[in-house]
Coordinates of C-alpha atoms (C1' of nucleotides) in Angstrom, one line a residue:
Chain A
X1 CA -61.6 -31.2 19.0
X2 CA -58.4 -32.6 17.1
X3 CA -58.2 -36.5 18.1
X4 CA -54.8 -37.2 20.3
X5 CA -52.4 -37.7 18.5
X6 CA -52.9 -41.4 19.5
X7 CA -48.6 -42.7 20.3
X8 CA -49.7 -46.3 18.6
X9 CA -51.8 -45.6 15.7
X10 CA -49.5 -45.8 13.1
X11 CA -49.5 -49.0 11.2
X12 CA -53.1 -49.9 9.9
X13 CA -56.9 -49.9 11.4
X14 CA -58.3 -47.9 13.5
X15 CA -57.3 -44.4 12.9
X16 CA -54.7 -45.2 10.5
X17 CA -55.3 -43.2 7.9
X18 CA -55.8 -40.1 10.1
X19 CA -52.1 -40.7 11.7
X20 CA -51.0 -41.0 7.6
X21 CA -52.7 -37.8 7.1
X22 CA -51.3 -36.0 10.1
X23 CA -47.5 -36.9 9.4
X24 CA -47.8 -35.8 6.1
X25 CA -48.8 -32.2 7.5
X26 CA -46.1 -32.5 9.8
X27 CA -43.8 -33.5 7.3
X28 CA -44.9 -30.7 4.8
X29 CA -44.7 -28.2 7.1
X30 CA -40.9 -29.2 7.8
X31 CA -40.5 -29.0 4.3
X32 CA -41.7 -25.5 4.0
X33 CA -40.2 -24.2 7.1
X34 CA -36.8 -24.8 5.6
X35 CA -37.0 -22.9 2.5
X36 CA -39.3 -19.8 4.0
X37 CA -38.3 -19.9 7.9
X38 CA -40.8 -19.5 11.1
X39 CA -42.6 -16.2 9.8
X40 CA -42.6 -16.7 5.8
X41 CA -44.1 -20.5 6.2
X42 CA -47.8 -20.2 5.6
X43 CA -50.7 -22.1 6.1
X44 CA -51.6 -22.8 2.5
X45 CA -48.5 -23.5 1.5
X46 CA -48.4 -26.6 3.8
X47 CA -51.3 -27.8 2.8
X48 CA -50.6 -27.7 -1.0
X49 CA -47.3 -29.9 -0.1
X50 CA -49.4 -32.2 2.1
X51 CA -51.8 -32.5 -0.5
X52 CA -55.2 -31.3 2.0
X53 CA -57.1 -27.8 2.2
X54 CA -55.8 -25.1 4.6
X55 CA -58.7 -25.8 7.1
X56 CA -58.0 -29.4 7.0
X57 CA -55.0 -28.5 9.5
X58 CA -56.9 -27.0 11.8
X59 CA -58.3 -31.0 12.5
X60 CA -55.3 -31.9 13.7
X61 CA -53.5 -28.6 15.0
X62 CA -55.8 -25.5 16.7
X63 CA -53.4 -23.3 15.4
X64 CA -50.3 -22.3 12.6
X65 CA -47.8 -22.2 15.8
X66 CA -48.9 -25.5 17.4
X67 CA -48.3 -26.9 13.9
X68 CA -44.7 -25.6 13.4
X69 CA -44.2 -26.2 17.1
X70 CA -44.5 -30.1 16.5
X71 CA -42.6 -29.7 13.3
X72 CA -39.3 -28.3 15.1
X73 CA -39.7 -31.0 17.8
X74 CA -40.4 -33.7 15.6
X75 CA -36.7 -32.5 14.1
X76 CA -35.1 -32.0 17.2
X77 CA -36.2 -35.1 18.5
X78 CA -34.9 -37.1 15.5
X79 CA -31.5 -35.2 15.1
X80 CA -31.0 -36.6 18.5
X81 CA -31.8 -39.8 18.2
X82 CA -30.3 -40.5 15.1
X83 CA -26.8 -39.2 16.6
X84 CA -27.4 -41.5 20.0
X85 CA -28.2 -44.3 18.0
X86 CA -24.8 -43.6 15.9
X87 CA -22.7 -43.4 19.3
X88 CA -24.2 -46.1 20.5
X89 CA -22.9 -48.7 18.0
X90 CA -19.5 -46.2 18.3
X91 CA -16.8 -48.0 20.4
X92 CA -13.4 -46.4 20.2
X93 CA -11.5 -43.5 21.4
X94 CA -13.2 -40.3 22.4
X95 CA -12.1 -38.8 19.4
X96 CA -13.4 -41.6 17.0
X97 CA -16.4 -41.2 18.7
X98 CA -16.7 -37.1 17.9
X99 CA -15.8 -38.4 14.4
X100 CA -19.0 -40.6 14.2
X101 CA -21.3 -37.8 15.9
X102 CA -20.3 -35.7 13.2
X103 CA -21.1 -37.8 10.7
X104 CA -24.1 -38.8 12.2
X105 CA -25.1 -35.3 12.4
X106 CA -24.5 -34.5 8.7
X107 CA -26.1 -36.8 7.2
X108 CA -29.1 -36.4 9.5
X109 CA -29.0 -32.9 8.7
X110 CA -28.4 -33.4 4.8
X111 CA -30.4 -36.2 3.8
X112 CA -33.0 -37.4 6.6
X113 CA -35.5 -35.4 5.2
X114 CA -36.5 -31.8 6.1
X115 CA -36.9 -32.3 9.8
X116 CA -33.8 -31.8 11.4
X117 CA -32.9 -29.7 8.9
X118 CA -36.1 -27.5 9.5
X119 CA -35.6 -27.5 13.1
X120 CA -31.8 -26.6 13.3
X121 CA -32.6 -23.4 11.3
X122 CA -36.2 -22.6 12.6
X123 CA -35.1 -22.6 16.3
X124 CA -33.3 -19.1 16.1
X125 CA -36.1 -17.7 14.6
X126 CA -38.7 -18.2 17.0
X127 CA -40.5 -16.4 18.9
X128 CA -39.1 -16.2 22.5
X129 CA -42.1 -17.5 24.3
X130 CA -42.0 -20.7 21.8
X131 CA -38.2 -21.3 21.5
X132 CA -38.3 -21.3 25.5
X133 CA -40.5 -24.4 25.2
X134 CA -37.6 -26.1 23.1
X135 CA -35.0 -25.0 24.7
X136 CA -34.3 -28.1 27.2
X137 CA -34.1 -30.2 23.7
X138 CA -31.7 -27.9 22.7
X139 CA -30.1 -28.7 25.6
X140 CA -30.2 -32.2 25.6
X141 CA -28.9 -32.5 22.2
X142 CA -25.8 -30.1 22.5
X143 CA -25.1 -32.0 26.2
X144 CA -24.7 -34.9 24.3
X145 CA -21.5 -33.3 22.2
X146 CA -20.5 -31.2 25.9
X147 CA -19.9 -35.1 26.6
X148 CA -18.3 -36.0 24.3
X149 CA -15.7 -33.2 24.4
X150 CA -15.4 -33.6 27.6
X151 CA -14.5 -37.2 27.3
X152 CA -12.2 -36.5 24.8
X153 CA -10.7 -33.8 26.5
X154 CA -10.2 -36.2 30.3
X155 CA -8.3 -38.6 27.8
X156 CA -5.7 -35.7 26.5
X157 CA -6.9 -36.2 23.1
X158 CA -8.0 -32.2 23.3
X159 CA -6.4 -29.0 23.2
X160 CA -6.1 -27.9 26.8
X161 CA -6.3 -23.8 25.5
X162 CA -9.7 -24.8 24.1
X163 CA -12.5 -23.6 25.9
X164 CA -14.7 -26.4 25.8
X165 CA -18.1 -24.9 25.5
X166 CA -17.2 -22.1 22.7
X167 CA -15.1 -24.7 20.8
X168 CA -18.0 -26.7 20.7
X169 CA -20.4 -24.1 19.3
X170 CA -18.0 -23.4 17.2
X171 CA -17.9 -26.9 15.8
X172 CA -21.6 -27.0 15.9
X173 CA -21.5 -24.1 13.9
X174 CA -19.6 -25.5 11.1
X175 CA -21.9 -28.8 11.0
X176 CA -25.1 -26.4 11.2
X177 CA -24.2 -24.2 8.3
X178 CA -24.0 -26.8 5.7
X179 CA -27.4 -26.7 5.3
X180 CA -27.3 -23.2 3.9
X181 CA -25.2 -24.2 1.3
X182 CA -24.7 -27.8 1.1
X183 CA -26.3 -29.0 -2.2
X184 CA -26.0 -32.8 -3.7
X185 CA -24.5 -31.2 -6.9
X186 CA -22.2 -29.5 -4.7
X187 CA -20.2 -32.6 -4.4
X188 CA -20.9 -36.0 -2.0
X189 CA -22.1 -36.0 1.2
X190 CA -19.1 -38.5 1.9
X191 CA -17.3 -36.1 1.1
X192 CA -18.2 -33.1 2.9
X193 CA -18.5 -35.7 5.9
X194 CA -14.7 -36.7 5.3
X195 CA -13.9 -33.0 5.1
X196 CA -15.7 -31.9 8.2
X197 CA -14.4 -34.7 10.4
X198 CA -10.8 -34.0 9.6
X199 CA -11.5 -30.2 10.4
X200 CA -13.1 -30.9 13.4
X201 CA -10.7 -33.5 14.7
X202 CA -7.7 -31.7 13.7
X203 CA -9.1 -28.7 15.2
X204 CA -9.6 -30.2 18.3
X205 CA -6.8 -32.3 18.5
X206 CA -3.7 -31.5 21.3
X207 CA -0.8 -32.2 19.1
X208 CA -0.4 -29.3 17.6
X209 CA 2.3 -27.5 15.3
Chain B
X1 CA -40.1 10.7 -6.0
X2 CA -37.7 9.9 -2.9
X3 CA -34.5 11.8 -3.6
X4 CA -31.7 10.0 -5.4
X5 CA -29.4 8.6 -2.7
X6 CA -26.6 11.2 -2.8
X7 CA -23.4 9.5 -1.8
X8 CA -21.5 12.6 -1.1
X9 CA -24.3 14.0 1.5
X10 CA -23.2 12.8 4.8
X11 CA -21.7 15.8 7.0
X12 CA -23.4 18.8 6.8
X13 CA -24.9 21.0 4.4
X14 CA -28.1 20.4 1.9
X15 CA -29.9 17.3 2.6
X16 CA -28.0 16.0 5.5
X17 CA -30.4 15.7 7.7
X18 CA -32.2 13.8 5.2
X19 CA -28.9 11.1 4.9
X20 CA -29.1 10.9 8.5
X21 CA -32.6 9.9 8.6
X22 CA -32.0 7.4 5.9
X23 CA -29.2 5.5 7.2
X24 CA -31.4 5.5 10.0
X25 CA -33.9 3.6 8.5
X26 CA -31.5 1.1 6.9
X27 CA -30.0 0.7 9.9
X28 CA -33.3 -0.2 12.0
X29 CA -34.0 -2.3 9.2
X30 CA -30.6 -4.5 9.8
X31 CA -31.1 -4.5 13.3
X32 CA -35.5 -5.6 13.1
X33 CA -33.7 -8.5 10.1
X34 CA -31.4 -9.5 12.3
X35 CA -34.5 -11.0 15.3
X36 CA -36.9 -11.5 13.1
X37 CA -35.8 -12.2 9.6
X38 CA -36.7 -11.8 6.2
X39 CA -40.5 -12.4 6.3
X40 CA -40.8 -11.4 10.2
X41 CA -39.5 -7.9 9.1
X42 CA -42.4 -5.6 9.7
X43 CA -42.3 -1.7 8.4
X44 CA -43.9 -1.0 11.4
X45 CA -41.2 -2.5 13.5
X46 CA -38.2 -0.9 11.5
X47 CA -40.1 2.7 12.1
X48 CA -40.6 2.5 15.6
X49 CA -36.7 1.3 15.5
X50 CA -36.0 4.2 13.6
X51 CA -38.0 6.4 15.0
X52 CA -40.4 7.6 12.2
X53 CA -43.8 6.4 11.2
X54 CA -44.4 4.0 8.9
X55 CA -45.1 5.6 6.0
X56 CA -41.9 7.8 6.2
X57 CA -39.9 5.1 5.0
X58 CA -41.7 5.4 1.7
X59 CA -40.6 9.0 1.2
X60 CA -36.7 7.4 0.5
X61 CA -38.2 3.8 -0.3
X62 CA -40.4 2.6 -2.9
X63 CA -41.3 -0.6 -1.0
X64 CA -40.6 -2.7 1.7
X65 CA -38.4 -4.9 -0.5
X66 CA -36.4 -2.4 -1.7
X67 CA -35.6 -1.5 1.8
X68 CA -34.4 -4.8 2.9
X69 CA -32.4 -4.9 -0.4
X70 CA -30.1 -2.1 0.7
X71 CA -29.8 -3.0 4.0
X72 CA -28.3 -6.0 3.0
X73 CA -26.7 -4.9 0.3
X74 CA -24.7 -2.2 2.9
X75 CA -24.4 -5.8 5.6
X76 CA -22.9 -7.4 2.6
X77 CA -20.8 -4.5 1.5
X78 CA -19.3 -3.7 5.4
X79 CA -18.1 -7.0 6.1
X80 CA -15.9 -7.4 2.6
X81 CA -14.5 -4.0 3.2
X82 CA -13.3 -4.6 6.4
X83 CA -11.8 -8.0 6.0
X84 CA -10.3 -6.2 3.4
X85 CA -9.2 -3.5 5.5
X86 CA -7.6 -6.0 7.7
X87 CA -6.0 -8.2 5.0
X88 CA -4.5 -4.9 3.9
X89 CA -2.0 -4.9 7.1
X90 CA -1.5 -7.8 7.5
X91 CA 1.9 -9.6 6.0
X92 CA 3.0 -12.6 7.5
X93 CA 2.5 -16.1 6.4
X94 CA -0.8 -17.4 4.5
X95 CA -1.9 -18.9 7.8
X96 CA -1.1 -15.6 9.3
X97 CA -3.3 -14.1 6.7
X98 CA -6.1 -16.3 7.3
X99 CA -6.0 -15.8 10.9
X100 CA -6.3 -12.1 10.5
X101 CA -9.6 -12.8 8.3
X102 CA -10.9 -15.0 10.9
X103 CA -10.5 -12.4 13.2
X104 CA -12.1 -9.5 11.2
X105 CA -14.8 -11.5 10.3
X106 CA -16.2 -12.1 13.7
X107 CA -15.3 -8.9 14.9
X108 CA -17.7 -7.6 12.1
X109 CA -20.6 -10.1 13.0
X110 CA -20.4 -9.7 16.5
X111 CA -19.9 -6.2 17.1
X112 CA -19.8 -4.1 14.6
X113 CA -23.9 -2.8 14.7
X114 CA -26.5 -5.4 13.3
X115 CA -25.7 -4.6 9.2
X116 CA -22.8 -7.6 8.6
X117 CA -25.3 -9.6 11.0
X118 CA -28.2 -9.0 9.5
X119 CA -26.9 -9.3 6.1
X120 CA -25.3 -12.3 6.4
X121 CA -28.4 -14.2 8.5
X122 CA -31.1 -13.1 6.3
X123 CA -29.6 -13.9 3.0
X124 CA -30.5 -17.6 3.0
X125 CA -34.0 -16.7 3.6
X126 CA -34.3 -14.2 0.5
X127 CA -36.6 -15.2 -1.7
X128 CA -35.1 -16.6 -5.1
X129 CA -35.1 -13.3 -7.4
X130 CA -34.0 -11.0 -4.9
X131 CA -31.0 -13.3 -3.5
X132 CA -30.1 -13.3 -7.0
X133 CA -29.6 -10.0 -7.0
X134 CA -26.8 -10.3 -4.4
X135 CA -25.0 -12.8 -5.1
X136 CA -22.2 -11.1 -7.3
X137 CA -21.7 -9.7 -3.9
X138 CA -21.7 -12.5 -1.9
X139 CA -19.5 -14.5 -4.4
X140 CA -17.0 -11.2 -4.3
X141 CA -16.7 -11.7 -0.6
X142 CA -16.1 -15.6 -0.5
X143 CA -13.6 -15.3 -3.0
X144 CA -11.3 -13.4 -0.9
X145 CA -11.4 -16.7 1.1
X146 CA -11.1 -18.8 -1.7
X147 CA -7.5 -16.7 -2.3
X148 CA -6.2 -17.1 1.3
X149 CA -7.0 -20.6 1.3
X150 CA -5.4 -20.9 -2.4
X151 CA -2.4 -19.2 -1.0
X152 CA -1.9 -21.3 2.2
X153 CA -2.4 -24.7 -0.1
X154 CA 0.3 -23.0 -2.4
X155 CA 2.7 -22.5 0.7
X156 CA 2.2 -26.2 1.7
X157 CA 0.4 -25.0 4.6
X158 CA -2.3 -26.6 4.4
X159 CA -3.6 -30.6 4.4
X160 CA -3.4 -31.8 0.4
X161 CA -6.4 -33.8 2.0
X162 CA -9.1 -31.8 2.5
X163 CA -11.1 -30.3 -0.5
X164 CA -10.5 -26.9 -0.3
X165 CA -14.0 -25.8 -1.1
X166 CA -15.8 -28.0 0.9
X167 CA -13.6 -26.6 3.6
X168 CA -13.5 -22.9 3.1
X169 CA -17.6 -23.1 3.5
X170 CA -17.4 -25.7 6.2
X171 CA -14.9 -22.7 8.1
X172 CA -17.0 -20.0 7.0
X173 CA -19.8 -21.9 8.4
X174 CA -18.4 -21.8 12.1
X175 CA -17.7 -18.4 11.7
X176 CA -21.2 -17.4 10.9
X177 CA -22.9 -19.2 13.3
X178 CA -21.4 -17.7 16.0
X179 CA -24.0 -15.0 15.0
X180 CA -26.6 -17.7 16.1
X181 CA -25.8 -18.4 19.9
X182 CA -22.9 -15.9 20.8
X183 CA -23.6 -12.9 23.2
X184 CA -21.2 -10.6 24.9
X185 CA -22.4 -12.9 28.6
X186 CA -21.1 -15.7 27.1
X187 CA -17.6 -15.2 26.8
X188 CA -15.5 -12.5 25.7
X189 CA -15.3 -12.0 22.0
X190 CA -11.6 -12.1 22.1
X191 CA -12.2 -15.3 23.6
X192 CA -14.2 -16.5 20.9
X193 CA -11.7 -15.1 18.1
X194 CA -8.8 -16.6 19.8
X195 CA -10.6 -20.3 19.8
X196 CA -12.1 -19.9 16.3
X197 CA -8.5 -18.8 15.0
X198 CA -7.0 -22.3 16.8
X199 CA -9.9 -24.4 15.4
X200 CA -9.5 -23.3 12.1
X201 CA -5.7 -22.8 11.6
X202 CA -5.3 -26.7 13.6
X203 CA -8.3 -27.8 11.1
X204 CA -7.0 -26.7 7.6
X205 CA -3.5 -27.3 8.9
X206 CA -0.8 -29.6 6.9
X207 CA 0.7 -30.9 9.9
X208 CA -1.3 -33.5 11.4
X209 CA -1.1 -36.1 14.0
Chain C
dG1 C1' -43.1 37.3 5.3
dC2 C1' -44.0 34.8 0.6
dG3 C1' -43.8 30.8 -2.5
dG4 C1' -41.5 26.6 -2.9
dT5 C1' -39.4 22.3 -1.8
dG6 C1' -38.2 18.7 1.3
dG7 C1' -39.7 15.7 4.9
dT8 C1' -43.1 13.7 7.9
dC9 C1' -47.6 12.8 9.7
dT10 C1' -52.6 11.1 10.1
dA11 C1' -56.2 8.8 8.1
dA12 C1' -57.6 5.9 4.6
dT13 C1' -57.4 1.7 1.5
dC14 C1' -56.3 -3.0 0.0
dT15 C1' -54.8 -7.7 0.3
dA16 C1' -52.9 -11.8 2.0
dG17 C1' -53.5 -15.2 5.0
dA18 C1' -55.1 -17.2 9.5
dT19 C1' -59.1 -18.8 11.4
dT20 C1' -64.2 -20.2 11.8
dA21 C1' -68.8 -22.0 10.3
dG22 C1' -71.3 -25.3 8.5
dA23 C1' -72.1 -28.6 4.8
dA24 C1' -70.9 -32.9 3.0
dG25 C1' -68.2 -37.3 1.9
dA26 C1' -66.2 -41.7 3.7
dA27 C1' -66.0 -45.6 6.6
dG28 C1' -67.1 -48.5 10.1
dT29 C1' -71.1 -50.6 13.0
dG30 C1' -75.3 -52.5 13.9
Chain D
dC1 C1' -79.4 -50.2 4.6
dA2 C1' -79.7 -46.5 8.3
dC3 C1' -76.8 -44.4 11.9
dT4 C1' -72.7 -42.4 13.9
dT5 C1' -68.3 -40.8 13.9
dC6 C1' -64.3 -39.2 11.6
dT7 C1' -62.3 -36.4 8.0
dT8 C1' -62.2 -33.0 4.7
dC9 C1' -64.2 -29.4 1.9
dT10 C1' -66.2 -24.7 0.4
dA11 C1' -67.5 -20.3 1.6
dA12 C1' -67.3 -16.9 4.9
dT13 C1' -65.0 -13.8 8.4
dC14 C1' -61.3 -11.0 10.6
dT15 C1' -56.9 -8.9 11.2
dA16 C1' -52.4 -7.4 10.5
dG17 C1' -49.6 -5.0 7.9
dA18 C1' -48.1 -2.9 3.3
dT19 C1' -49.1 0.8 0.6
dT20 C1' -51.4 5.3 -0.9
dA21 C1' -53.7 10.0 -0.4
dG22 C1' -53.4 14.2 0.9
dA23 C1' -52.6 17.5 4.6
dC24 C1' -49.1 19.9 7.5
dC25 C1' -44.8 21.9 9.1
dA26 C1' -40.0 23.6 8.7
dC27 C1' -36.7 25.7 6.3
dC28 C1' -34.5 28.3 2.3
dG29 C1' -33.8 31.9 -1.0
dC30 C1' -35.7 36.0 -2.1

DNA sequence: GCGGTGGTCTAATCTAGATTAGAAGAAGTG
DNA sequence: CACTTCTTCTAATCTAGATTAGACCACCGC
């Protein structure tokens, strides 16, 4: 029987190690999700990256889909929370604040590791029966951007011929696809930042030609 | 020895029957790509889409690989030509232009069967040597953007500002996403054209705010 | 209405990769 | 140190799914 994957065992004694040991198959398997997707991740490739035998996984996880299932929530989870935390320091107009959530966003997808990054292009791939189980995170993280465009939009800072909820896939959309080809030789991730912001904002913006 | 895929035997007449079966297989193949993805492709999955049994598809393939190799090849191949069919029409301004490519290229994704779809969501996922394989093609069809965009910056139509590169890919981004989340319940796909076309004309645009 | 060729099927085979069994190495406890 | 519990390993096992072998049927030209 795997231990629980005990909240408060992460800095040292008891169990320590363990809780090491288990991120590290978390992280792997993040890692590998984003270069071979849901069905071309395997098993032994996660352990090589996390340094353990195959079996060893099956300590901590009963099965390859419990593992990737953490992995993609792990991602989501932090995607979000790196964005709130953003907004939350964020005090200006609506639109300044879409500007920072795009940013935040970027760079969590770009740099903070393969989790988000995993996650964001894992999810369409799932099976149906284990994407349902993510979906209200889903959720959760794109009501966070509905508010925001919605704010933006009650303060006349937003196209009123925009429908709000396909404009805001749409802008999703653009942020999301940078990790397909965004590469740090590819030029600065200040600078695909900068780019992106303008796009969206301008995009969005009411005064128009 | 499958028989050499004769490009001139589509109506009637020796082997047709044959060429129909074919393109049916390649075009079960985009459609099983499409849900499941590279490495969730199964044979077994594209026959039963197509109608044959599994080991048909060896009579016209030499491998799975091979099989996925075309269909993408044909995804690839469909959306250039008709964004390029469109772009043909169309005169008007650079912006116009682009707006016309905006509007082809969705229509392609969304509607136009699973090949542009499939093609264009399973391509990050190829593994290394086979991706290579493609992307003279894929290069081909961004550089058509790379012109419009060119042209518009030529006109003065569009923000000195942005990197155009960064931007082309940050706007081809939103386009191909759409693939992700869109359905024809969610929204008309005019609906969706006519917002992407604002979003991305307002975005690149020289006059701003 | 016979021999050939194209096209498809059923019944193997073969392999990668998930999962399980059971042994064995640490690490903490008395 | 001897004991227990946690962690990981090596050596199976089991299964899905690609691929191959070889038979079978339909049509074509004669």
């Amino acid at each position: 029987m795997p231990p629980p994957p005990t909240p408060s065992s992460e800095g040292t004694g008891r169990g320590a190690k363990s809780a090491r040991t288990r991120r590290r198959v978390v992280d792997a398997a993040a890692h590998v999700l984003v270069r071979r997707g849901y069905a071309g991740t395997r098993l032994s490739d996660v352990a090589e990256v996390a340094q353990v035998q195959a079996p060893a996984i099956y300590y901590y996880f009963s099965s390859r889909d419990e593992l990737i299932e953490e992995a993609v929530a792990v991602g989501l989870a932090r995607a979000r929370t790196l964005v709130e935390e953003a907004l939350a320091e964020a005090n200006g107009s609506p639109l300044d604040r879409l500007r920072v959530a795009v940013a935040a966003h970027l760079s969590t997808l770009l740099t903070h590791s393969d989790h988000a990054r995993g996650a964001i292009r894992t999810v369409p791939q799932l099976p149906e029966s284990m994407r349902a189980r993510h979906r209200q995170a889903e959720r959760d993280y794109i009501d966070i951007w509905r508010g925001l465009v919605a704010d933006a939009r009650a303060a006349g800072e937003i196209d009123r011929d925009l429908e709000p909820g396909v404009a805001l896939m749409v802008v999703l959309g653009a942020l999301n696809w940078t990790a397909e080809w965004w590469d740090p030789e590819r030029g600065s991730l200040e600078g695909v930042i900068a780019t992106a912001q303008r796009l969206v904002v301008d995009g969005l913006s009411a005064d128009r030609s």
